[in-house]
Amino acid sequence: MNYLTVNDIDNLPEWVEEARSIKQDPLKFKELGKYKTIGLLFFNPSLRTRLSTQKAAQNLGMNSMVMNFDKEGWALEFEDGTIMNQGKPEHIKEAAQVISQFCDIIAIRAFASLEDKSKDQDEMVLNGFAKYATVPIVNMESSVGHPLQAMADAITLAEHVNKKKAKPKVVLSWAPHPKALPHAVANSFVQMMQKQDAEFVITHPEGYELDKKITGDSMIEYDQKKAFKNADFIYTKNWSAFKDYGKVINKDPLWMIDTEKMALTNNAKFMHCLPVRRNVVVGDAVLDSSNSLVIEQANNRTFSAQIVLKKILEEMDLIK
Ligand code: CP
């Protein structure tokens, strides 16, 4: 079993319940991963993903090996049939097979370049490892998705949803940012929300439409204030344009999340995957308010990773 996208979750409510139960007793399955090793390969920086995935592995009794591939590894060639007489001394074919001999699971972080849409959509790094590794692969944020973040978000939503209300209203709101950011978090959040029984609305300025193949029939409301009305959860994230690929076409500060906008909601909880730029994406007063769930979301990254690793380890045991 690989965990490459949110679509690898076969039953979201069951996974969320199991993750919440693991949260109550994180060491319950500490024997499951004994003598097994996870290799965490980072082609990009991380705080939460690196520490929470290591923590999850540790809770399951696993060893972890971390490699900052961008700084420590040989630059990898991913194209087939290349004459490798330029800067890249190692091919993914050998690298993935070699790492598979040292690790029982390989987890990979490799962001979108935001330069070559077609290469990013092909998930060259993640799929390269999935193709040539001989062990399960976990996506720790790829060009297109961040399914460990989405699983943590699902756990956080379940913990804070008002059970008396039939369907919570959840809004994914774009917010301004000085730099071009990838679509991965927003994409996986959309895919996760499509598996939820909720009223789900995406709001962003015109031109910031996400990949239609991902948003499908999800509702898009270009008027942010209208979208916020009666919302129970505001999930905020910046992303660059998808159509005008990787471009920052709008930095309008009026899209920042502030207390005035939150006042339009049904006393909504505020969510963000972090890291977040204060007073650019969201105002201090919202981020520091008791309605902000960002620290809890980050905490739930451990139990998101733990449920994923547990499922993979259990399947390995079955196959043995
Ligand atoms: N949310 C998230 O993935 O954080 P890091 O980039 O710090 O891992």
PDB file of C-alpha atoms in Angstrom, residues 6 141 143-146 149-150 153 172-174 181-194 200 202 204 208-211 214-215 235-240 273:
ATOM      1  CA  VAL A   6      -6.248  11.449  -0.295  1.00  0.00           C
ATOM      2  CA  GLU A 141       3.809  16.850   0.179  1.00  0.00           C
ATOM      3  CA  SER A 143       3.675  18.812  -6.474  1.00  0.00           C
ATOM      4  CA  VAL A 144      -0.028  18.100  -6.454  1.00  0.00           C
ATOM      5  CA  GLY A 145      -1.021  16.987  -2.961  1.00  0.00           C
ATOM      6  CA  HIS A 146      -0.369  16.979   0.766  1.00  0.00           C
ATOM      7  CA  GLN A 149      -1.992  17.425   6.030  1.00  0.00           C
ATOM      8  CA  ALA A 150      -5.507  16.695   4.747  1.00  0.00           C
ATOM      9  CA  ASP A 153      -7.317  18.451   8.937  1.00  0.00           C
ATOM     10  CA  LEU A 172     -11.564  27.160   1.903  1.00  0.00           C
ATOM     11  CA  SER A 173     -10.416  30.753   1.452  1.00  0.00           C
ATOM     12  CA  TRP A 174      -7.475  31.927  -0.622  1.00  0.00           C
ATOM     13  CA  LEU A 181       3.042  28.966  -3.437  1.00  0.00           C
ATOM     14  CA  PRO A 182       2.062  25.464  -4.614  1.00  0.00           C
ATOM     15  CA  HIS A 183      -1.470  24.066  -4.822  1.00  0.00           C
ATOM     16  CA  ALA A 184      -0.803  20.871  -2.872  1.00  0.00           C
ATOM     17  CA  VAL A 185      -2.432  21.748   0.467  1.00  0.00           C
ATOM     18  CA  ALA A 186      -5.509  23.296  -1.147  1.00  0.00           C
ATOM     19  CA  ASN A 187      -5.869  20.362  -3.572  1.00  0.00           C
ATOM     20  CA  SER A 188      -5.760  17.729  -0.838  1.00  0.00           C
ATOM     21  CA  PHE A 189      -8.080  19.749   1.391  1.00  0.00           C
ATOM     22  CA  VAL A 190     -10.611  19.919  -1.466  1.00  0.00           C
ATOM     23  CA  GLN A 191     -10.321  16.175  -2.104  1.00  0.00           C
ATOM     24  CA  MET A 192     -10.733  15.451   1.599  1.00  0.00           C
ATOM     25  CA  MET A 193     -13.777  17.751   1.857  1.00  0.00           C
ATOM     26  CA  GLN A 194     -15.373  15.973  -1.101  1.00  0.00           C
ATOM     27  CA  PHE A 200     -18.190  23.104   1.262  1.00  0.00           C
ATOM     28  CA  ILE A 202     -14.102  27.553  -2.062  1.00  0.00           C
ATOM     29  CA  HIS A 204     -10.710  33.050  -4.196  1.00  0.00           C
ATOM     30  CA  TYR A 208      -7.055  31.578  -8.899  1.00  0.00           C
ATOM     31  CA  GLU A 209      -9.238  28.601  -9.874  1.00  0.00           C
ATOM     32  CA  LEU A 210      -7.602  25.347  -8.799  1.00  0.00           C
ATOM     33  CA  ASP A 211      -7.311  22.413 -11.199  1.00  0.00           C
ATOM     34  CA  ILE A 214      -9.670  18.349  -8.525  1.00  0.00           C
ATOM     35  CA  THR A 215     -12.407  20.848  -7.688  1.00  0.00           C
ATOM     36  CA  TYR A 235      -9.613  27.079   6.229  1.00  0.00           C
ATOM     37  CA  THR A 236      -7.163  29.576   4.791  1.00  0.00           C
ATOM     38  CA  LYS A 237      -4.354  28.980   2.332  1.00  0.00           C
ATOM     39  CA  ASN A 238      -2.572  30.898  -0.356  1.00  0.00           C
ATOM     40  CA  TRP A 239      -1.824  29.300  -3.703  1.00  0.00           C
ATOM     41  CA  SER A 240      -0.487  30.660  -6.965  1.00  0.00           C
ATOM     42  CA  CYS A 273      -1.691  24.219   7.807  1.00  0.00           C
TER      43      CYS A 273
END
